[in-house]
C-alpha angles and dihedrals in degrees: 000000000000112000127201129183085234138019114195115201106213142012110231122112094294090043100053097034082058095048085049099054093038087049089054088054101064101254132130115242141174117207109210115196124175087205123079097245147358114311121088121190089332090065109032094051092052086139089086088063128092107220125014098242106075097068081043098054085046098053088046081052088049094040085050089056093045098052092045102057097035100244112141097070083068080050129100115187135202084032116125118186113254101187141309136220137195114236108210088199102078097000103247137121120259109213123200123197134211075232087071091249138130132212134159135219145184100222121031124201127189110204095166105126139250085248109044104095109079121231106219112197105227104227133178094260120001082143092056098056115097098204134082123294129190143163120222087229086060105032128163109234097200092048116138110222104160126129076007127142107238138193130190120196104198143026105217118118095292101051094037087055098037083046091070111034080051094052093070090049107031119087080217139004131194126178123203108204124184086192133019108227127195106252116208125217104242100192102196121151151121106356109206121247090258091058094046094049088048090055087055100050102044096035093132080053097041091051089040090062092046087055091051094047125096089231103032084245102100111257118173091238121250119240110251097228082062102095130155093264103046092082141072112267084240092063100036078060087051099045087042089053098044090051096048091056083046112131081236125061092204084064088097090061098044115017109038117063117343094235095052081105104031106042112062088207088062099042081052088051093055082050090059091056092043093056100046091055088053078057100047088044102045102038108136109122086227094055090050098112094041087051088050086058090056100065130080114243106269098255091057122115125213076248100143136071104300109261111214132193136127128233086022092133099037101057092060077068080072108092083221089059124083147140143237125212098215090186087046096048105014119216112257094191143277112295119185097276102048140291122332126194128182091279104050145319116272109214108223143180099202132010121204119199105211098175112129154250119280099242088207099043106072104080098028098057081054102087098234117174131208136210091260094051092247114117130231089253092045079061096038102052097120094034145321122283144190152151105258095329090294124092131004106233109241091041093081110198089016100118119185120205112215086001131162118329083015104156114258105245148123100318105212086054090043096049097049087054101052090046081056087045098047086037090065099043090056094045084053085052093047101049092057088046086053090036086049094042089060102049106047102017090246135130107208118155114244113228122222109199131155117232118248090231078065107045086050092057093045094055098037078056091054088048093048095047097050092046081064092059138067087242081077098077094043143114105230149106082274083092137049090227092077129070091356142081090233104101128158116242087228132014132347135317120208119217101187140041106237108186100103134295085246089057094041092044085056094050094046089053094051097046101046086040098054094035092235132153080021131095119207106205130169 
């Protein structure tokens, strides 16, 4: 059986960041990826993307790095991981693979993403119906979908992007939506050459800022002392305006006024102005009671992951273009013909499901074994844990990048860190094995594992953390208790740290630098 210092499961950024900086350290290391080539989520659910260029321009960017730094020849494509074990014999991880093979590896890194397991709505019917039916995880890139009927069942950030790249194709779009959600402009495009030369000469500068920044974007930080209420309205308007005309949607979070996520008054106050742009936008008379399904009920707060995508509101001006209130007119199931609700069938072409990942699913449903013959979902049942977003206490030398209680940030930013941060743990490993070696002659592996003591406090911090903010009382892959079947017997279970990626960034340092909250143990 084939043995490597190191196995990476996926090749995505974080994959191929960690197979990089493994690589750098001398080890010997084997990348397993399911799909055919480089890409990860960025690139298979390409159908969030309008248009198709953008997941194409990213995987040229992966295949460049690739390519560069000599990687895919440590690479092995179409094989999915199975399981793995840890054999107490010679403490190393056993992998099995969907291909029918074994290897075994000292360190084992899973690399596979928050985003990558589907959420299928389970709907009366979805076998009855005669059209097409997709999901945006798992999206054909050389479907036709022009003078099509659509349907689009869900308006989180996939199906409020793929809505408008679609109005402009569909003979007719309709959107069923359970919950309007506030969608925010996110006005990316072309950069000039000057910006762009700019970018290449300051890039240390460029990625020090991201790693000082709440969200891992870059954001100049806003003063604490500047809340919502401590200007004038007159400015609020102008700082609300400014933000909504931002090149990132997530600008109203982090760079507008330091409470937006913390005081429910001025969440409510960013509402108000939500609320009055979706007016000014959709302000036909005739659109009056589209424009009324667009809005969030009143007592609503901005309290989910922000949805971003720009010309959202503008393509429901279109006459192809409608939506459903699922809560108003409930859906009764898929006939044949399309989608029917209490009020009436829809007759459609093509139905596309975008309704999401489950954000605590992808590790759990891998049966991955401990020492002590327990898996990974046998101790997840209520919710996914860990120590810093790092190890599980308990899976010594399994090491997650962007795991459990990871903070929620820019992913490509978080997932080079963490590569840097796992890096250093394994060299520590690896200088006692070689420290060891040379005193008594002996080989033993050096397990890295976190304390429980530690993983507790880290996610009684995270609680803690997230009760503080608006997001607490919402309905969103912030928790365990939505689109999984983790769910906490009582209260709720964070799944991310949500202080901010600077202050994460601080705590990670310490900790790995100091060696706290991990044993070392031969």
């Amino acid at each position: 059986m084939q043995s490597f210092d190191a196995i990476v499961v996926g090749a995505g950024f974080a994959g191929i960041n960690q197979l990089y900086q493994l690589r750098q350290l001398g080890l010997s290391v084997k990348l397993f990826e399911k799909a055919p080539d480089v890409g990860g989520v960025c690139i298979g659910t390409n159908g969030q993307m309008q248009p198709a260029t953008l997941p194409k321009e990213t995987q040229a960017y992966m295949n460049h790095v690739v390519e560069r730094h000599n990687l895919r020849q440590h690479m092995q494509f179409s094989s999915e991981l199975k399981s793995a074990n840890f054999d107490k014999s010679d403490s190393k991880w056993m992998v099995q693979l969907s291909t029918g093979e074994t290897f075994k590896a000292t360190y084992l890194i899973l690399a596979t993403g928050r985003f990558n397991k589907i959420v299928w709505p389970s709907i009366p019917g979805q076998e009855k119906f005669a059209g097409e039916q997709y999901h945006t995880g798992l999206w054909d890139e050389h479907r036709d979908l022009k003078g099509k009927r659509v349907g689009i069942v869900g308006t989180g950030s996939s199906g409020a992007a793929l809505l408008v790249g679609l109005a402009k194709e569909a003979k007719q779009l309709i959107s069923f939506q359970r919950s309007a959600q506030y969608v925010i402009p996110n006005n990316k495009g072309p950069v000039s050459a000057e910006y762009r030369d700019n970018v290449n000469k300051n890039y240390d500068e460029f990625f020090k800022k991201c790693r000082r920044c709440g969200a891992g974007f870059g954001f100049d930080p806003v003063p604490a002392d500047y809340t919502t209420f401590s200007v004038s309205e007159e400015e609020r308007e102008k700082v609300f305006e400014a933000t909504w005309n931002h090149i990132y949607g997530l600008a109203f979070t982090f760079a507008s006024f330091s409470d937006i996520m913390t005081n429910e008054a001025a969440n409510r106050e960013l509402c108000k102005f939500f609320r009055k742009k979706i007016a000014q936008i959709v302000q036909d008379p005739e659109k009056r009671e589209k424009r009324e399904k667009l809005m969030p009920p009143p007592e609503a707060l901005y309290d989910k992951r922000p949805v971003c995508s720009s010309g959202y509101y503008e393509a429901f001006n279109q006459d192809n273009v409608d939506v459903v209130n699922l809560k108003k007119t409930p859906l009764a199931g898929i006939t044949e013909k399309g989608i029917e609700t209490t009020e009436k069938l829809y007759e459609l072409d093509v139905i596309i499901y975008a309704t999401g990942y489950e954000s605590d699913g992808t590790w759990a449903d891998i049966t991955i074994t401990g020492p002590d013959g327990t898996t990974l979902g046998e101790h997840w049942a209520e919710g996914s844990t860990s120590y810093l977003g790092l190890l599980k206490a308990g899976f010594p030398n399994l090491f997650f990048v962007i795991g459990p209680q990871s903070s929620l940030a820019n992913i490509p930013q978080h997932a080079e860190f963490h590569a840097e941060m796992i890096g250093k743990l394994i060299s520590k490993a690896d200088k006692m094995r070689k420290e060891e070696e040379s005193a008594a002659g002996g080989s033993n592996t050096v397990l890295v594992d976190a304390t429980q003591q530690a993983e507790d406090d880290w996610v009684k911090l995270c609680d803690a953390i997230i009760k503080q903010t608006v997001y607490y009382g919402g309905e969103s892959y912030f928790f365990s208790d939505h689109n999984t079947v983790r769910k906490p017997k009582s209260g709720r279970h964070v799944l991310w740290y949500m202080g901010g990626f600077d202050n994460y960034v601080d705590k990670v340092q310490e900790a790995v630098e100091a060696y706290r909250g991990f044993t070392f143990v031969y």
